Coordinates of C-alpha atoms and ligand atoms in Angstrom, one line a residue:
M264 CA -11.9 11.7 9.5
R265 CA -12.6 14.5 12.0
F266 CA -15.6 13.8 13.3
G267 CA -17.4 10.5 12.3
P268 CA -16.0 7.3 13.8
E269 CA -16.4 9.1 16.8
I270 CA -19.5 10.5 16.6
L271 CA -20.8 6.5 15.8
S272 CA -18.8 5.3 18.3
R273 CA -20.9 7.8 21.0
C274 CA -24.3 6.2 19.0
D275 CA -22.4 3.0 20.1
A276 CA -22.2 3.7 23.3
L277 CA -25.6 5.3 23.9
A278 CA -27.0 2.0 22.3
A279 CA -25.6 -0.1 25.0
I280 CA -28.2 1.8 27.6
S281 CA -31.1 0.3 27.6
E282 CA -34.1 -1.3 29.0
D283 CA -34.5 -4.2 26.7
P284 CA -32.1 -7.1 27.1
G285 CA -30.4 -7.3 23.4
R286 CA -32.2 -4.8 22.1
L287 CA -32.4 -0.3 22.3
T288 CA -35.7 0.3 24.8
R289 CA -35.2 3.3 26.3
T290 CA -38.5 5.1 26.8
Y291 CA -39.0 8.3 29.1
L292 CA -37.5 8.7 32.6
T293 CA -36.3 5.3 33.8
P294 CA -33.0 5.1 34.9
Q295 CA -32.2 4.4 31.3
H296 CA -32.4 8.1 30.3
R297 CA -31.2 8.8 33.1
A298 CA -27.8 7.1 32.0
A299 CA -27.7 8.3 28.9
G300 CA -28.2 11.9 29.6
E301 CA -25.8 11.9 32.1
L302 CA -23.4 10.6 29.0
I303 CA -24.1 13.2 26.9
A304 CA -24.0 16.1 29.9
A305 CA -20.7 15.3 30.2
W306 CA -19.9 14.9 27.0
M307 CA -21.2 18.3 26.4
R308 CA -19.0 19.6 29.5
A309 CA -15.8 17.8 27.5
A310 CA -17.0 20.3 23.9
G311 CA -17.3 23.2 26.3
M312 CA -20.5 24.0 27.0
E313 CA -23.0 24.5 30.3
A314 CA -25.0 21.3 30.6
H315 CA -27.5 20.5 32.9
F316 CA -31.2 18.6 33.4
D317 CA -33.8 20.8 33.0
A318 CA -37.4 20.4 35.3
L319 CA -39.4 17.5 32.7
G320 CA -35.8 15.3 32.2
N321 CA -34.1 16.9 28.6
V322 CA -30.5 17.8 29.4
V323 CA -29.7 21.0 27.8
G324 CA -26.2 22.1 26.8
R325 CA -24.9 25.6 26.0
Y326 CA -21.6 27.0 24.4
V327 CA -22.5 30.6 26.3
A328 CA -21.4 33.4 23.3
A329 CA -19.2 36.1 24.7
D330 CA -22.0 38.6 24.5
P331 CA -24.6 37.1 28.0
Q332 CA -27.4 39.2 25.6
A333 CA -26.4 37.7 22.6
P334 CA -29.5 35.5 21.0
V335 CA -30.2 32.1 20.5
L336 CA -29.8 28.9 18.2
V337 CA -31.5 26.3 19.7
T338 CA -30.8 22.6 18.4
G339 CA -31.0 19.2 19.1
S340 CA -32.9 16.5 19.4
H341 CA -34.5 12.8 21.1
M342 CA -33.4 11.0 23.6
D343 CA -35.3 8.1 24.1
S344 CA -36.3 5.8 20.9
V345 CA -39.3 3.5 20.1
V346 CA -39.4 -0.2 21.3
D347 CA -36.6 -2.3 19.7
A348 CA -35.2 0.9 17.5
G349 CA -32.0 1.5 15.8
R350 CA -28.9 3.9 17.2
Y351 CA -29.0 6.7 15.3
D352 CA -33.2 7.9 15.5
G353 CA -32.1 11.2 17.2
I354 CA -28.9 11.0 18.1
F355 CA -27.6 11.9 15.9
G356 CA -29.0 15.4 15.9
I357 CA -27.4 15.5 19.9
L358 CA -24.1 14.7 18.9
S359 CA -23.8 16.3 15.4
P360 CA -23.5 19.7 17.0
I361 CA -21.5 18.7 20.5
A362 CA -18.5 17.6 17.7
C363 CA -19.4 20.9 16.2
V364 CA -19.0 22.6 19.3
A365 CA -15.9 20.7 20.4
D366 CA -14.4 21.9 16.9
L367 CA -15.5 25.6 17.5
Q368 CA -13.3 25.6 21.7
A369 CA -10.4 24.0 20.2
R370 CA -10.1 26.5 18.4
G371 CA -11.3 29.1 20.9
R372 CA -14.3 30.5 18.2
R373 CA -16.7 31.2 20.5
L374 CA -20.0 31.9 17.9
P375 CA -21.6 35.8 17.8
Y376 CA -25.0 34.0 19.0
T377 CA -25.5 31.3 22.4
L378 CA -25.9 28.0 21.0
E379 CA -28.3 25.3 22.7
V380 CA -27.7 21.7 22.8
V381 CA -30.9 19.3 23.4
A382 CA -31.1 16.2 24.3
F383 CA -34.7 15.9 24.3
G384 CA -36.5 13.3 27.4
D385 CA -39.3 12.0 25.3
E386 CA -40.5 12.5 21.6
E387 CA -41.1 8.8 20.7
G388 CA -44.2 9.0 23.5
V389 CA -43.6 5.6 23.8
R390 CA -44.5 5.3 27.2
F391 CA -46.9 8.0 28.2
G392 CA -48.3 7.6 24.3
V393 CA -48.5 11.7 23.6
S394 CA -45.4 12.1 22.2
M395 CA -42.5 15.8 21.4
L396 CA -43.0 16.2 25.6
G397 CA -39.6 17.8 25.3
S398 CA -39.9 20.1 22.5
R399 CA -43.6 21.0 23.5
A400 CA -42.6 22.3 27.0
L401 CA -39.5 24.3 25.2
A402 CA -41.7 26.5 22.6
G403 CA -44.2 27.3 25.7
S404 CA -46.9 24.4 23.7
F405 CA -47.4 22.0 27.1
D406 CA -50.4 20.6 28.1
M407 CA -50.6 20.4 31.6
S408 CA -53.1 17.4 31.8
A409 CA -50.5 15.4 29.8
L410 CA -48.7 15.1 33.6
E411 CA -51.8 12.7 34.6
R412 CA -51.7 10.3 31.9
R413 CA -50.1 6.6 33.6
D414 CA -47.7 4.0 31.7
A415 CA -49.3 -0.1 30.6
N416 CA -47.9 -0.3 34.1
G417 CA -50.4 2.6 36.0
V418 CA -47.6 5.1 37.2
S419 CA -49.0 8.7 35.7
M420 CA -46.1 10.8 34.3
R421 CA -46.5 13.7 37.0
E422 CA -45.2 10.9 39.5
A423 CA -42.3 9.7 37.1
L424 CA -40.7 12.7 36.4
V425 CA -41.5 13.6 40.5
A426 CA -39.2 10.1 40.6
F427 CA -36.8 11.7 38.5
G428 CA -35.5 14.5 40.0
G429 CA -38.0 17.0 38.0
D430 CA -40.2 19.0 39.6
P431 CA -44.0 19.4 37.6
A432 CA -44.5 22.8 38.9
T433 CA -42.4 24.5 37.0
I434 CA -42.6 22.8 33.5
P435 CA -44.3 26.2 32.8
A436 CA -41.0 28.3 32.7
L437 CA -39.4 25.8 30.0
A438 CA -41.0 27.9 27.9
R439 CA -38.0 30.1 26.0
D440 CA -37.2 33.4 24.8
G441 CA -34.9 34.7 22.9
V442 CA -34.3 31.7 21.0
V443 CA -34.1 32.8 16.8
A444 CA -34.3 30.0 15.3
Y445 CA -34.3 26.2 15.5
V446 CA -32.9 23.8 13.6
E447 CA -32.1 20.3 13.5
A448 CA -30.3 17.1 12.1
H449 CA -31.5 14.2 11.6
I450 CA -31.3 10.5 10.0
E451 CA -33.8 11.1 7.3
Q452 CA -35.7 7.5 8.1
G453 CA -36.8 6.8 4.5
P454 CA -34.6 5.6 1.1
V455 CA -35.4 9.2 -1.0
L456 CA -31.3 10.2 -0.4
L457 CA -30.2 6.7 -0.4
D458 CA -31.9 6.9 -4.0
A459 CA -30.1 10.0 -4.8
G460 CA -26.5 8.8 -3.5
L461 CA -26.3 11.6 -1.3
P462 CA -25.4 11.9 1.7
V463 CA -27.6 14.6 3.5
G464 CA -30.6 17.3 2.0
V465 CA -32.1 20.2 3.1
V466 CA -35.5 19.4 4.8
T467 CA -38.4 21.3 2.9
S468 CA -41.1 21.5 5.5
I469 CA -42.3 18.6 8.4
A470 CA -45.3 16.6 8.0
G471 CA -48.4 17.2 10.4
G472 CA -50.4 14.5 11.5
T473 CA -53.6 12.8 13.7
R474 CA -53.5 10.1 15.6
L475 CA -56.9 8.8 16.9
A476 CA -57.9 6.0 18.9
V477 CA -60.8 3.4 17.5
R478 CA -63.4 2.3 19.8
V479 CA -66.0 -0.8 17.4
E480 CA -69.0 -2.1 19.6
G481 CA -70.4 -5.4 17.9
S482 CA -72.4 -7.8 20.4
A483 CA -70.3 -11.2 21.7
G484 CA -71.9 -14.1 21.6
H485 CA -71.5 -18.0 21.5
A486 CA -69.3 -18.4 17.7
G487 CA -70.8 -22.1 17.2
T488 CA -74.8 -20.5 17.7
V489 CA -75.1 -17.6 16.0
P490 CA -76.0 -17.9 13.0
M491 CA -73.4 -15.2 10.7
P492 CA -76.5 -12.5 9.2
R493 CA -76.9 -11.8 12.9
R494 CA -73.8 -11.4 14.1
Q495 CA -72.5 -8.0 14.7
D496 CA -68.8 -8.4 15.0
A497 CA -67.2 -6.2 16.4
L498 CA -63.7 -6.9 14.0
A499 CA -65.1 -8.2 10.9
A500 CA -66.4 -4.1 10.8
A501 CA -62.6 -3.3 12.4
A502 CA -61.0 -5.4 9.7
E503 CA -63.0 -3.4 7.1
M504 CA -63.0 -0.2 8.3
V505 CA -58.6 -0.8 7.6
L506 CA -59.4 -1.3 5.1
A507 CA -61.4 1.1 3.7
I508 CA -59.0 3.7 5.7
E509 CA -56.0 1.8 3.9
R510 CA -57.7 2.5 0.3
H511 CA -58.3 5.7 0.6
C512 CA -54.5 6.8 1.5
A513 CA -53.5 4.8 -0.6
E514 CA -55.4 6.6 -3.7
R515 CA -54.0 10.3 -2.5
A516 CA -50.0 8.3 -2.1
D517 CA -48.7 11.3 -3.3
T518 CA -49.5 13.7 -0.5
L519 CA -51.3 11.4 2.3
V520 CA -50.1 8.1 4.7
G521 CA -52.4 6.1 6.5
T522 CA -51.6 3.9 9.7
V523 CA -53.4 1.5 11.7
G524 CA -50.9 0.4 14.2
K525 CA -52.6 -1.1 16.5
L526 CA -55.3 -4.2 16.3
A527 CA -56.8 -5.7 19.2
V528 CA -60.1 -7.4 20.3
A529 CA -61.2 -6.0 23.5
G530 CA -60.5 -8.2 26.3
G531 CA -58.0 -10.1 24.2
G532 CA -60.6 -12.6 22.7
A533 CA -61.5 -15.9 22.4
I534 CA -60.9 -18.4 20.1
N535 CA -64.9 -19.5 20.7
V536 CA -66.3 -15.8 21.3
I537 CA -67.7 -13.7 18.4
P538 CA -65.7 -10.6 18.8
G539 CA -67.8 -7.9 20.5
A540 CA -66.3 -5.3 21.0
A541 CA -61.9 -3.8 19.3
E542 CA -60.2 -1.4 19.0
F543 CA -57.8 0.4 16.8
T544 CA -55.4 3.0 16.3
V545 CA -55.3 5.1 13.3
D546 CA -52.7 7.7 12.3
L547 CA -52.6 10.0 9.7
R548 CA -49.8 11.9 7.9
S549 CA -49.7 15.0 5.1
G550 CA -47.6 17.9 4.5
D551 CA -50.9 19.6 3.6
D552 CA -53.4 20.6 6.4
A553 CA -55.7 20.7 4.3
R554 CA -56.0 17.6 2.7
R555 CA -55.0 16.0 6.1
R556 CA -57.8 17.1 8.0
A557 CA -60.3 16.5 4.5
A558 CA -58.6 12.5 4.4
L559 CA -59.4 12.6 7.7
A560 CA -63.6 13.1 7.7
D561 CA -64.1 11.6 4.5
V562 CA -62.6 8.2 6.6
E563 CA -64.9 8.8 9.1
A564 CA -68.2 9.0 7.2
E565 CA -66.9 5.8 5.9
C566 CA -66.0 4.0 8.7
R567 CA -70.1 5.3 10.5
A568 CA -70.7 3.9 6.8
I569 CA -69.5 0.3 7.5
A570 CA -70.8 0.9 11.0
A571 CA -74.4 1.3 10.2
R572 CA -74.5 -1.1 7.4
R573 CA -73.0 -4.3 10.3
R574 CA -75.1 -3.1 13.0
V575 CA -72.7 -1.8 15.6
A576 CA -71.5 1.1 17.2
L577 CA -68.2 3.8 16.8
A578 CA -66.3 5.2 19.0
W579 CA -64.0 7.6 16.9
E580 CA -61.4 9.8 19.3
P581 CA -58.5 11.7 17.6
F582 CA -56.2 12.5 20.9
F583 CA -53.5 14.0 19.0
E584 CA -52.9 16.6 16.4
L585 CA -49.8 17.8 14.9
A586 CA -49.9 21.2 11.7
A587 CA -46.5 20.9 9.5
A588 CA -44.6 23.4 9.2
P589 CA -42.4 24.1 6.3
C590 CA -39.0 24.8 6.7
D591 CA -38.2 28.6 6.5
A592 CA -36.9 29.5 2.7
R593 CA -33.4 31.8 4.5
L594 CA -32.8 28.9 5.9
Q595 CA -33.1 26.8 4.4
A596 CA -30.8 28.8 1.6
Q597 CA -28.5 29.1 4.5
W598 CA -28.2 25.1 4.8
A599 CA -28.1 24.5 0.9
A600 CA -25.0 26.5 1.2
A601 CA -23.0 24.5 3.3
V602 CA -24.3 21.8 1.8
A603 CA -22.8 23.1 -1.9
A604 CA -20.1 24.2 -0.3
H605 CA -19.4 20.3 0.5
G606 CA -19.9 19.8 -2.8
V607 CA -22.3 18.2 -3.2
A608 CA -25.2 18.8 -5.1
V609 CA -28.5 19.9 -2.9
R610 CA -31.5 17.9 -2.5
H611 CA -34.4 19.4 -1.0
L612 CA -37.1 17.2 0.1
P613 CA -40.0 17.5 2.6
S614 CA -40.2 14.9 5.8
G615 CA -42.7 12.4 5.9
A616 CA -41.9 11.5 10.5
G617 CA -41.9 14.2 12.8
H618 CA -39.4 16.0 14.7
D619 CA -38.8 18.8 18.1
A620 CA -38.7 20.8 14.9
M621 CA -41.7 20.8 13.8
E622 CA -42.8 22.2 17.8
F623 CA -40.5 25.0 18.0
A624 CA -42.4 26.1 14.4
K625 CA -45.0 28.2 17.1
L626 CA -42.1 30.3 18.1
A627 CA -39.0 30.5 15.9
P628 CA -38.1 29.7 12.5
I629 CA -37.3 26.0 12.1
A630 CA -35.1 23.9 9.7
M631 CA -33.6 20.4 9.4
L632 CA -31.0 18.9 7.3
F633 CA -31.6 15.1 6.6
V634 CA -28.5 12.1 6.2
R635 CA -28.9 9.5 4.2
C636 CA -30.2 6.4 6.3
G637 CA -28.3 2.9 4.5
N638 CA -29.9 -0.9 4.4
G639 CA -33.1 0.7 1.9
G640 CA -33.1 3.8 3.9
V641 CA -35.1 1.5 7.4
S642 CA -36.0 3.6 10.6
H643 CA -37.3 2.5 14.1
S644 CA -35.6 -0.6 13.9
P645 CA -32.2 -2.3 14.8
R646 CA -31.6 -2.2 11.0
E647 CA -31.1 1.6 11.3
T648 CA -27.8 1.9 9.5
L649 CA -25.9 5.5 9.7
D650 CA -22.2 6.0 7.0
P651 CA -19.6 7.0 9.4
E652 CA -18.3 9.3 5.8
D653 CA -21.7 10.2 5.9
A654 CA -21.8 12.0 9.7
E655 CA -19.1 12.6 8.9
I656 CA -19.8 15.0 5.7
A657 CA -23.4 15.8 7.2
T658 CA -21.0 17.4 11.0
G659 CA -18.5 19.3 8.4
V660 CA -22.0 21.5 6.7
F661 CA -23.5 21.4 10.2
L662 CA -20.4 22.8 11.6
R663 CA -20.4 25.2 8.5
F664 CA -23.7 26.0 9.1
L665 CA -23.5 27.2 12.9
E666 CA -20.2 29.5 11.2
H667 CA -21.6 31.3 8.8
F668 CA -25.6 31.6 11.1
D669 CA -26.0 35.1 11.9
P670 CA -28.7 36.2 13.7
A671 CA -29.2 39.4 11.8
S672 CA -30.4 37.4 8.9
L673 CA -33.6 36.3 10.1
S674 CA -35.1 39.8 11.6
A675 CA -35.2 41.9 8.2
Ligands
LIG753 ZN1 -36.5 10.9 15.9

């Protein structure tokens, strides 16, 4: 195997760079972000690329075309992680194209376009609660107000970025023009390819999503003295809303998923106090934006009805929305040709998870290649696995895609 074992050993080396002892957690603008980025930049340079940290802490590697005016194909993925993460999410989409460039460089092969490989500093949004910061900046849709968001320790993104050596003032200048397309390889993070017995698949579209914060205000009271009918229990109301959201999405499971990932009694709660306020989050996703918006309106109406019946107040605050991103048909066909050339049956599948590619959809045609996950398709978990044979095949497919990619194919 030319690629698989080295890519997996590099995934292991990056997994060792963690904020938490004994598990992988690597969030934005931390010393571990710096160390991982430096290692990735060193691998980029060894492969024959120019590499640097940009103003937002992304690592950008460039394999420059012979013609410096040539169009730019951007690829990459994220180097941050969730808490207690797996080691392949994001990372594979950085290391696989670096391996491709090393192979091209070894053969003295330049491309008719400049290839940029970007390791995004933030995609998961763990530290500041806003995701896809890196790809948003390159796509020209970075919201500068995000700089004022604070992490759990009260540090603002602006402060953290300056301490990292970044430059908030030049973020707008990161927006790219002249990008002919964006492609991304990523582990599937689900069981579809595993169940189909296929190492790779071509993504059709990336689901859009809405995230919201919900606060339920009832009335605190003594757990022993307030009779049940008089109560305005915020947590019981929130619990009923959580189940209503789950039921609504389950009834539309072919096009919709919904998750309440956080639920808390305000102030932490006490065993002998009726909860006066409760807060929870909602994450709704669909490949169909109209269905997602309809579901959002429907579950809000259901939650308001529950709140009215239980005599509690409801604050319903969407704070994040991302449109679904269809993958370009011409690029899908080019991925499919590369997959077929490796003797693999071509399978098309949607992406339920969000990816950096979504942000680029506003800027240029996008497409993605999925790689099979083992272990039931589990991801965002240390139980995430990637078979070296699958990494080998996916990287071979990626290399073939890059060698056959003609920027003019997208201008027709
Ligand atoms: Zn990812």
